[in-house]
JSON list of C-alpha atoms in Angstrom, two decimals:
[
{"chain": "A", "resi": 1, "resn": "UNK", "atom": "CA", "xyz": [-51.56, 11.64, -29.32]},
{"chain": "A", "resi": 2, "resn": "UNK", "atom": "CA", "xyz": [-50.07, 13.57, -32.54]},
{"chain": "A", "resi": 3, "resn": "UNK", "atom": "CA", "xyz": [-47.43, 12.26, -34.41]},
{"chain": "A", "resi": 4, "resn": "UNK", "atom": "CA", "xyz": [-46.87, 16.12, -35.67]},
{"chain": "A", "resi": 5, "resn": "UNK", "atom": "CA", "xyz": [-43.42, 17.86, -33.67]},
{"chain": "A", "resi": 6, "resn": "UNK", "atom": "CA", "xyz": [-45.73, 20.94, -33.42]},
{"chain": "A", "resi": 7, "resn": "UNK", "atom": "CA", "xyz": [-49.13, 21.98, -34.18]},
{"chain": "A", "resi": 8, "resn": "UNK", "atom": "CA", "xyz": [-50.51, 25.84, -33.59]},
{"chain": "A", "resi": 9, "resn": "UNK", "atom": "CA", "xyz": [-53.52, 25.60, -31.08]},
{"chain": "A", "resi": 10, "resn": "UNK", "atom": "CA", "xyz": [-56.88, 26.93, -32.81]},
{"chain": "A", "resi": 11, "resn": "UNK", "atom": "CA", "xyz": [-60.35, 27.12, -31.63]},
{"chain": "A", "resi": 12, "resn": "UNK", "atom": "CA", "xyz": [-61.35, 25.11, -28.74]},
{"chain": "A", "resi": 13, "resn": "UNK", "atom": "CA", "xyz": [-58.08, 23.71, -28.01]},
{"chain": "A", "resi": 14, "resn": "UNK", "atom": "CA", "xyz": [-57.00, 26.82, -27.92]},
{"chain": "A", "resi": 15, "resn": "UNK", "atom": "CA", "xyz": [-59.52, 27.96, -25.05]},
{"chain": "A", "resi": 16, "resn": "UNK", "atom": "CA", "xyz": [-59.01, 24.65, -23.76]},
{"chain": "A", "resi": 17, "resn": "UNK", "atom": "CA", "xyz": [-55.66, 25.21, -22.31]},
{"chain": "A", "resi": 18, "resn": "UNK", "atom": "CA", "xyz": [-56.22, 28.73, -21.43]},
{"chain": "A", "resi": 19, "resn": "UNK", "atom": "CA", "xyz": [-59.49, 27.64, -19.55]},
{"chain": "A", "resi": 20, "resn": "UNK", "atom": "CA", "xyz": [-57.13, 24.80, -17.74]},
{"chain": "A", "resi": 21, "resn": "UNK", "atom": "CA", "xyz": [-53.80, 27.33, -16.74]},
{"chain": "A", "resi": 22, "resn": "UNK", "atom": "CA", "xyz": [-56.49, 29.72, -15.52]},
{"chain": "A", "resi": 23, "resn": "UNK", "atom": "CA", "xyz": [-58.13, 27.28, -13.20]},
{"chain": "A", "resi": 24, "resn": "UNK", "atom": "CA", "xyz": [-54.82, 25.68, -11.61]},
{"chain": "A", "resi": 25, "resn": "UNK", "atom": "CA", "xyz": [-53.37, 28.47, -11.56]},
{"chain": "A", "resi": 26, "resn": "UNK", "atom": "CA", "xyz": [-55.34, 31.47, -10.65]},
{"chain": "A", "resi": 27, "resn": "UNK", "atom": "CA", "xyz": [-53.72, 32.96, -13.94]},
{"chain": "A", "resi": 28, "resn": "UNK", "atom": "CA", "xyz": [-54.23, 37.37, -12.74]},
{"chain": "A", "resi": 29, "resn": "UNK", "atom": "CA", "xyz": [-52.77, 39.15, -16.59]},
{"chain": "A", "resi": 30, "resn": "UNK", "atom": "CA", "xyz": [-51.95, 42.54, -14.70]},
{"chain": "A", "resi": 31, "resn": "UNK", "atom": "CA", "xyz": [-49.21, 45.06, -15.39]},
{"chain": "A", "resi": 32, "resn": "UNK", "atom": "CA", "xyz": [-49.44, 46.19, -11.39]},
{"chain": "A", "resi": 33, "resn": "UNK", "atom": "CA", "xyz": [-50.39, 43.47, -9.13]},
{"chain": "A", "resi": 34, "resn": "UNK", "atom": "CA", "xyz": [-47.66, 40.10, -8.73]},
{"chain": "A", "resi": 35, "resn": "UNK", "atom": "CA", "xyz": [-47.14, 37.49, -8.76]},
{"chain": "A", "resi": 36, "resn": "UNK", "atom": "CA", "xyz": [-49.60, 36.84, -11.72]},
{"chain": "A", "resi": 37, "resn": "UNK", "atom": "CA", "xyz": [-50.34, 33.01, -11.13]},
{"chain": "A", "resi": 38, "resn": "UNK", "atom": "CA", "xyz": [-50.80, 30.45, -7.43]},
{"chain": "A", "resi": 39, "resn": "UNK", "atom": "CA", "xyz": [-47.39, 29.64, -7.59]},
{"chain": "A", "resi": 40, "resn": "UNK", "atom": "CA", "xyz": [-47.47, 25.94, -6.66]},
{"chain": "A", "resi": 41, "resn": "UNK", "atom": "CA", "xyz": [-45.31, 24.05, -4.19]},
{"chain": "A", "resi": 42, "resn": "UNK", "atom": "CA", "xyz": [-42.56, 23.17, -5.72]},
{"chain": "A", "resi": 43, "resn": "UNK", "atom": "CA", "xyz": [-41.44, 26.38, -7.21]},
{"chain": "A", "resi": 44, "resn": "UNK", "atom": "CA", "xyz": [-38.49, 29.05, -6.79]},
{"chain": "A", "resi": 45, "resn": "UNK", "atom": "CA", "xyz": [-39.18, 32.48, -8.36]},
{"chain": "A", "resi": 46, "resn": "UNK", "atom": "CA", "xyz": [-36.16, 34.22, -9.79]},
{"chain": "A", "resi": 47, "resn": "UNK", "atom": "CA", "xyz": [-35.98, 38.12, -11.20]},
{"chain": "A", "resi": 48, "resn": "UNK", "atom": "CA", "xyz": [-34.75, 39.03, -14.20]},
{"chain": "A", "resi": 49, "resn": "UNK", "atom": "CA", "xyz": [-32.84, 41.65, -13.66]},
{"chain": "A", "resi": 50, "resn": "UNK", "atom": "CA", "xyz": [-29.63, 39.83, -14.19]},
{"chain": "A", "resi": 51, "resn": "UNK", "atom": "CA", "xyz": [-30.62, 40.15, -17.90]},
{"chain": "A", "resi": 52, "resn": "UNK", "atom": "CA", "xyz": [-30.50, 43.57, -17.94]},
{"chain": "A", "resi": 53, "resn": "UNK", "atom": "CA", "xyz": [-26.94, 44.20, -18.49]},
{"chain": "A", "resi": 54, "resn": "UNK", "atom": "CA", "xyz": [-26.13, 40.75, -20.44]},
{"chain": "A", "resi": 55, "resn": "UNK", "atom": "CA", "xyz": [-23.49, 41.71, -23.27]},
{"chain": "A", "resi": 56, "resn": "UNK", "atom": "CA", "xyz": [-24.28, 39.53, -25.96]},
{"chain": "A", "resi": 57, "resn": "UNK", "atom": "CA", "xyz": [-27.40, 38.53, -24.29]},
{"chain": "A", "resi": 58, "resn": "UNK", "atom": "CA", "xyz": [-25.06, 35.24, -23.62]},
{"chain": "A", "resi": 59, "resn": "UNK", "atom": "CA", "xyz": [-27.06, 34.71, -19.86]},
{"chain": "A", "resi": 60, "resn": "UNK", "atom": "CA", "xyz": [-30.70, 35.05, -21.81]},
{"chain": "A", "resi": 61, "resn": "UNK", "atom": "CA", "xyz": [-29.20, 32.17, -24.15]},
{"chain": "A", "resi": 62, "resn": "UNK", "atom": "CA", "xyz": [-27.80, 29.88, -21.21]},
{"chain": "A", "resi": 63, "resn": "UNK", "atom": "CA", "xyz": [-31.47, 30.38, -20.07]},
{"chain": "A", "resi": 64, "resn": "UNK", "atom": "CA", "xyz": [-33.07, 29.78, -22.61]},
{"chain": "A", "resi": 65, "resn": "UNK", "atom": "CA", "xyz": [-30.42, 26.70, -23.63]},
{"chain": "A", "resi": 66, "resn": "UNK", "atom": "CA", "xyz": [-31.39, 25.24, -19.63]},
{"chain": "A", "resi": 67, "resn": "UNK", "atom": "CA", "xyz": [-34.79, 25.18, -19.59]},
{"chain": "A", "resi": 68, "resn": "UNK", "atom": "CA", "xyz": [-35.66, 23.98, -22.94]},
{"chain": "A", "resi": 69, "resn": "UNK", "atom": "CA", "xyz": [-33.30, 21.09, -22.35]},
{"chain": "A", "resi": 70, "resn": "UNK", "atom": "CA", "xyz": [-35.20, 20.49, -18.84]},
{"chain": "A", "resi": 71, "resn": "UNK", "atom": "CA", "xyz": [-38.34, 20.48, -20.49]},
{"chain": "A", "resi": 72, "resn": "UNK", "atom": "CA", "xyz": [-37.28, 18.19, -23.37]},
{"chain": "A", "resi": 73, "resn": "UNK", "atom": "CA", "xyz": [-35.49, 15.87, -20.21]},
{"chain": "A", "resi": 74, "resn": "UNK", "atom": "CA", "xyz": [-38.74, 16.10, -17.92]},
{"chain": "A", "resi": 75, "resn": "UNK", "atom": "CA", "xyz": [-41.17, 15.18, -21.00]},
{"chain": "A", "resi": 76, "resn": "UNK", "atom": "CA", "xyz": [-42.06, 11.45, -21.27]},
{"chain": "A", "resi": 77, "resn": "UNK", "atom": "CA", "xyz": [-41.93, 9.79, -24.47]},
{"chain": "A", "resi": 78, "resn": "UNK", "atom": "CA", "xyz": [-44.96, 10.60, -26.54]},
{"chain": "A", "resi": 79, "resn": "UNK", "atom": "CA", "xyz": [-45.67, 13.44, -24.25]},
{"chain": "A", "resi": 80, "resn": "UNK", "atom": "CA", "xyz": [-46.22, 16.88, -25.67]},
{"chain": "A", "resi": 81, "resn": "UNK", "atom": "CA", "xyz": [-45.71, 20.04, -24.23]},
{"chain": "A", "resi": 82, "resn": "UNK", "atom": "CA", "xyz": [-48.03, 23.68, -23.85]},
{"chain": "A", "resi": 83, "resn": "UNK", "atom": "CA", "xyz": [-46.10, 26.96, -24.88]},
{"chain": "A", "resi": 84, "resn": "UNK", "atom": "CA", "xyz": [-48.28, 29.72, -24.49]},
{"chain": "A", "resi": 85, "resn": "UNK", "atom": "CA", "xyz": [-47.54, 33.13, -25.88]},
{"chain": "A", "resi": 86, "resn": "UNK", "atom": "CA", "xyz": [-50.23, 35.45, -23.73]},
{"chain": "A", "resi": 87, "resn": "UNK", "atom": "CA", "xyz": [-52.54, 37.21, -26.47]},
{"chain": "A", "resi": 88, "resn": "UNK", "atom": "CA", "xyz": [-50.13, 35.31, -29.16]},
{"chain": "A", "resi": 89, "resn": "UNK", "atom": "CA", "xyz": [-50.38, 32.07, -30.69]},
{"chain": "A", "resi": 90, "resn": "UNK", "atom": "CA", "xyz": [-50.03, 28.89, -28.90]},
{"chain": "A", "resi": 91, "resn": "UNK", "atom": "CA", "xyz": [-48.41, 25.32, -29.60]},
{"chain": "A", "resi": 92, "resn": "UNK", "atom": "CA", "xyz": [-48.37, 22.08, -28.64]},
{"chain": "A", "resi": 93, "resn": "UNK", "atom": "CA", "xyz": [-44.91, 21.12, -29.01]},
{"chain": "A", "resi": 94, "resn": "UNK", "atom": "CA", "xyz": [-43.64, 17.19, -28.91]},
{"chain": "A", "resi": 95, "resn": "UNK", "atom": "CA", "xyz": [-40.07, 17.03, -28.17]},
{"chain": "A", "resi": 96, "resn": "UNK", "atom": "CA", "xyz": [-39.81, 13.49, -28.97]},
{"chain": "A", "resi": 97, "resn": "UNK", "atom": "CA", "xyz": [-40.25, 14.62, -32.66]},
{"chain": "A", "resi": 98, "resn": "UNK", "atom": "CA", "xyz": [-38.11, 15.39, -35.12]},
{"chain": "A", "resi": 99, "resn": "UNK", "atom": "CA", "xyz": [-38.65, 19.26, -35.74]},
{"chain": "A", "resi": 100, "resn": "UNK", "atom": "CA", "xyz": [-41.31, 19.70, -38.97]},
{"chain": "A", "resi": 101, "resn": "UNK", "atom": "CA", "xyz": [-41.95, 23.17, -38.97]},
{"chain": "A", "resi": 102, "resn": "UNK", "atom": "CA", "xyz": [-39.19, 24.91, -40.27]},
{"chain": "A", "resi": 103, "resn": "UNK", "atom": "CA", "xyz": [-39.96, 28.29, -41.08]},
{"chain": "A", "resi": 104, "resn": "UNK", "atom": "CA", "xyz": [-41.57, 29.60, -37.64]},
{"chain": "A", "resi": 105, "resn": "UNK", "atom": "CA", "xyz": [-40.12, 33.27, -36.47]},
{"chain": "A", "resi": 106, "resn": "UNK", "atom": "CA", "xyz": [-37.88, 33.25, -33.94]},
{"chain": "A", "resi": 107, "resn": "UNK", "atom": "CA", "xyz": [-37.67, 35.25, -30.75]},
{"chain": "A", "resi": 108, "resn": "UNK", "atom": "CA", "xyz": [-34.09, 35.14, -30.19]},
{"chain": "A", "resi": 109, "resn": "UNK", "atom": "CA", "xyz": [-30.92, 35.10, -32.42]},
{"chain": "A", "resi": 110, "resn": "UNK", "atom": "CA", "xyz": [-28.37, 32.45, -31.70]},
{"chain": "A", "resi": 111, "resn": "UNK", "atom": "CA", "xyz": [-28.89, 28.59, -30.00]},
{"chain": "A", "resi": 112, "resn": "UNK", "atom": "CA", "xyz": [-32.40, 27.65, -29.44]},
{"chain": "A", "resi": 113, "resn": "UNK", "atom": "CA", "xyz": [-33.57, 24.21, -29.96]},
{"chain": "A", "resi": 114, "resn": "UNK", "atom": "CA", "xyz": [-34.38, 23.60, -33.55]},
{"chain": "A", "resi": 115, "resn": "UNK", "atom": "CA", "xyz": [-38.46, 23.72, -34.34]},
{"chain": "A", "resi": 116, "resn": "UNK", "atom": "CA", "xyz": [-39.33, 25.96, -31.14]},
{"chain": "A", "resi": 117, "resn": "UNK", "atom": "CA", "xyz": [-41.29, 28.21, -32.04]},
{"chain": "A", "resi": 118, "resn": "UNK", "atom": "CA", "xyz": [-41.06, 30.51, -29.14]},
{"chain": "A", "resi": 119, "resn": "UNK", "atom": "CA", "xyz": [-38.44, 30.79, -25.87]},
{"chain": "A", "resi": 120, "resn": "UNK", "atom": "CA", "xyz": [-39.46, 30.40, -21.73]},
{"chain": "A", "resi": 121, "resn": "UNK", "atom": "CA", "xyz": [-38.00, 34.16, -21.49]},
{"chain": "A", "resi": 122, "resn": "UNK", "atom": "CA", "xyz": [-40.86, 36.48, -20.99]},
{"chain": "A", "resi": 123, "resn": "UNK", "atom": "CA", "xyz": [-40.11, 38.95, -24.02]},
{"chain": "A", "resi": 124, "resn": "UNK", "atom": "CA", "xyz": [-43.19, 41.57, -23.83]},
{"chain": "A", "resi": 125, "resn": "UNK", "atom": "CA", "xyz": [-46.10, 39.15, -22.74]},
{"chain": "A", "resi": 126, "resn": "UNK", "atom": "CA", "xyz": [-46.38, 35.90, -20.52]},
{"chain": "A", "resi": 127, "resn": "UNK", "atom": "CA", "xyz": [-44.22, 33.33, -21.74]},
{"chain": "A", "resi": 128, "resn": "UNK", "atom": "CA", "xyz": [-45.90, 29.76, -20.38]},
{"chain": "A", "resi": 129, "resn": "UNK", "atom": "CA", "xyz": [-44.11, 26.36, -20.80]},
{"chain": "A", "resi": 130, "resn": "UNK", "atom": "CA", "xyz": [-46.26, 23.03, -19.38]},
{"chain": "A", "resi": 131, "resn": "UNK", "atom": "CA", "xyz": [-45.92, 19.37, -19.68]},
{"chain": "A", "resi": 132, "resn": "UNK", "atom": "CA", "xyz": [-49.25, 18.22, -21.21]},
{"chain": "A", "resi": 133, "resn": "UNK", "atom": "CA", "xyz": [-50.58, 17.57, -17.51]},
{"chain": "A", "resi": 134, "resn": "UNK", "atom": "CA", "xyz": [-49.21, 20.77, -16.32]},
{"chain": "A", "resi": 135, "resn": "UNK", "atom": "CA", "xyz": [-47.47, 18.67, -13.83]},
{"chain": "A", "resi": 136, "resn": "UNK", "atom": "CA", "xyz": [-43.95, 21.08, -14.20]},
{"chain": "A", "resi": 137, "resn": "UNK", "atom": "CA", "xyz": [-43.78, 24.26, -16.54]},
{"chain": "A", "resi": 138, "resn": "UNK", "atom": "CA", "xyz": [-42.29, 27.65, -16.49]},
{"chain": "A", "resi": 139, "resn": "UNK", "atom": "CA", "xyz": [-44.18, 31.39, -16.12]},
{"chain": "A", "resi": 140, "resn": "UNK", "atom": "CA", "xyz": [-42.48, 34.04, -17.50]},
{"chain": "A", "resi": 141, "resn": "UNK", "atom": "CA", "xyz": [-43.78, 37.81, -16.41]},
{"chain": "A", "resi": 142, "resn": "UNK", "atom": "CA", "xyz": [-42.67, 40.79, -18.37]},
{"chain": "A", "resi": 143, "resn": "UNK", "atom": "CA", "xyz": [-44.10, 42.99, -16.04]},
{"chain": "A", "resi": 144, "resn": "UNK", "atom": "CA", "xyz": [-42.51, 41.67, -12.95]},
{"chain": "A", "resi": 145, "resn": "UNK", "atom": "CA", "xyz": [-39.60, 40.45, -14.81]},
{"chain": "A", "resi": 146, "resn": "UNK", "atom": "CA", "xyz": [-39.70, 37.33, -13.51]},
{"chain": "A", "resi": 147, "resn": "UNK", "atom": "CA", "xyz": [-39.48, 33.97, -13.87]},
{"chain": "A", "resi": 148, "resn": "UNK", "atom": "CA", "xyz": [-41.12, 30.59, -12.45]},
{"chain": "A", "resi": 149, "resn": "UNK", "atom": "CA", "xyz": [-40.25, 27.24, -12.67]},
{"chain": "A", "resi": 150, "resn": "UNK", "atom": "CA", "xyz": [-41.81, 25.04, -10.92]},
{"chain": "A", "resi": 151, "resn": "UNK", "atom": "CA", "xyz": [-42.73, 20.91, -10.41]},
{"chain": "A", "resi": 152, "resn": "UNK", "atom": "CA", "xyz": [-40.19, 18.87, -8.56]},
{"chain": "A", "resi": 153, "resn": "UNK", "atom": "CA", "xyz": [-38.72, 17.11, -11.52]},
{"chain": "A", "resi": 154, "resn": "UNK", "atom": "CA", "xyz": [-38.07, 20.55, -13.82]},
{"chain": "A", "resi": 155, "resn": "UNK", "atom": "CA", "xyz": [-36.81, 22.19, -10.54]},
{"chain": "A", "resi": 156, "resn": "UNK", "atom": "CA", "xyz": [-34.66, 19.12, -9.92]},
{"chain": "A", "resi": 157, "resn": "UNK", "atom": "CA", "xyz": [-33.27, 19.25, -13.77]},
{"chain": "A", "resi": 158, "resn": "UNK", "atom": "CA", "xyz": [-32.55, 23.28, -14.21]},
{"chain": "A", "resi": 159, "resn": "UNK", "atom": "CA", "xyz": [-32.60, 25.32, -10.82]},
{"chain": "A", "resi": 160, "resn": "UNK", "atom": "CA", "xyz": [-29.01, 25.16, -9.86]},
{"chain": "A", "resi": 161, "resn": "UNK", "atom": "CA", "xyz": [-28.20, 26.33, -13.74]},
{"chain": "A", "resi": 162, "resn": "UNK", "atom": "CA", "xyz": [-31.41, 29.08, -13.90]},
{"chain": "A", "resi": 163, "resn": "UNK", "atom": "CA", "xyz": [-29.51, 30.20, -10.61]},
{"chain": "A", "resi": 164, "resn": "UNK", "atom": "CA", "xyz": [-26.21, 30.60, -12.07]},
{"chain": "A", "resi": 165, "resn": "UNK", "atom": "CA", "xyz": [-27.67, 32.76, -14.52]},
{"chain": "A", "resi": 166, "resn": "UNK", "atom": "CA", "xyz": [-30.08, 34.63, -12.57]},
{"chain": "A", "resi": 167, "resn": "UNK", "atom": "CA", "xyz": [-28.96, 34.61, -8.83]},
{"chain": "A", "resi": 168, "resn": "UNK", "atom": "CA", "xyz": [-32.21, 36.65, -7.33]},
{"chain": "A", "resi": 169, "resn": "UNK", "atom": "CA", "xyz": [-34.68, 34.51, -5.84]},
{"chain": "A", "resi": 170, "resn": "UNK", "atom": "CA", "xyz": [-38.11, 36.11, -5.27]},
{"chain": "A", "resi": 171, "resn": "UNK", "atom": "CA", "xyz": [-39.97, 33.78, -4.03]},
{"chain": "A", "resi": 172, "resn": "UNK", "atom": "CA", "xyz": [-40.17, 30.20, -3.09]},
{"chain": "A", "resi": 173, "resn": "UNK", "atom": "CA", "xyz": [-43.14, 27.58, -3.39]},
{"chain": "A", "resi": 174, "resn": "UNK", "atom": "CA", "xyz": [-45.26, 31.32, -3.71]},
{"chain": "A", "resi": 175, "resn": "UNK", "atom": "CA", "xyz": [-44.41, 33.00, -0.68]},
{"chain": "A", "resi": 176, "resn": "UNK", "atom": "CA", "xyz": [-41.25, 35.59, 0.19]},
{"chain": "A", "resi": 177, "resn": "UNK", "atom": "CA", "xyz": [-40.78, 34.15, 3.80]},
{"chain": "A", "resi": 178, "resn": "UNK", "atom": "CA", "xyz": [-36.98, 33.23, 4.98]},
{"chain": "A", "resi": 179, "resn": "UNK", "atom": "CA", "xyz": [-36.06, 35.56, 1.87]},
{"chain": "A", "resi": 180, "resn": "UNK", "atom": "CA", "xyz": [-33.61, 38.14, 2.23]},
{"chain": "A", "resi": 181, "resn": "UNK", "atom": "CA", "xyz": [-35.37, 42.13, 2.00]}
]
């Protein structure tokens, strides 16, 4: 366990994870063919496109505001979380921490959680967010513009807000059945 809020993943632990999302999760990086991962049972699917036209970008900061707080609520004491930035650097984030890492970039202007380096919303390559057993997380798809949450306890804590701000639904526990066309 670190006692560091947030470390940047290097070298093996950095192929680590990557080898582990790819193997529960079928992980398929394409630009064409969707969903990219196995989405697992729990999970709901919503589109994006409720972002498109968001003045202010104040629905992209209610996201962004609901699921970090889920994932901060889901995480057990002493528990860190994955955030992987697709073909970007990667972290291992504990929430439990006080923030130590001040001067990371930020993706988006206005509330996020202090010492994030990087937000759920999928903003040119996958966006991943999982609890250190990859027991609940997020997958963000720029290319589908979409966005999975799934794991019965993050679902519990942030799907009736996520749907609020994003009404679609795409898909649920990985499959369109009982959806509208």
């Amino acid at each position: 366990m670190t006692t560091e809020a947030l470390l940047r993943l290097y070298g093996r632990e950095h192929s680590d994870i990557w080898d582990r999302f790819h193997s529960e999760f079928d992980f398929r990086p394409n630009t064409y063919v969707f969903p990219g991962i196995t989405e697992p049972a729990p999970s709901i699917t919503w589109s994006l496109d409720a972002l498109d036209d968001d003045p202010g970008d104040r629905g992209l900061h209610r996201l962004v505001d609901v699921v970090q707080d889920g994932l901060v609520k889901c995480s057990r004491p002493g528990e860190a979380l994955w955030i992987l930035d697709w073909q970007h650097t990667c972290y291992r984030l504990r929430p439990d921490l006080p923030p130590t890492d001040m001067f990371l970039p930020r993706v988006l202007e206005g509330r996020t959680r202090e010492g994030w380096p990087l937000t759920p919303y999928p903003d040119g390559d996958y966006a991943v967010f999982l609890a250190e057993d990859l027991r609940f997380g997020t997958f963000g798809h720029p290319w589908e513009s979409s966005f999975c949450v799934f794991g019965a306890e993050l679902l519990d804590a942030v799907a009736e807000d996520v749907h609020q701000v994003l009404a679609r639904v795409l898909r649920r526990d990985g499959n369109r059945d009982g959806l509208p066309g």
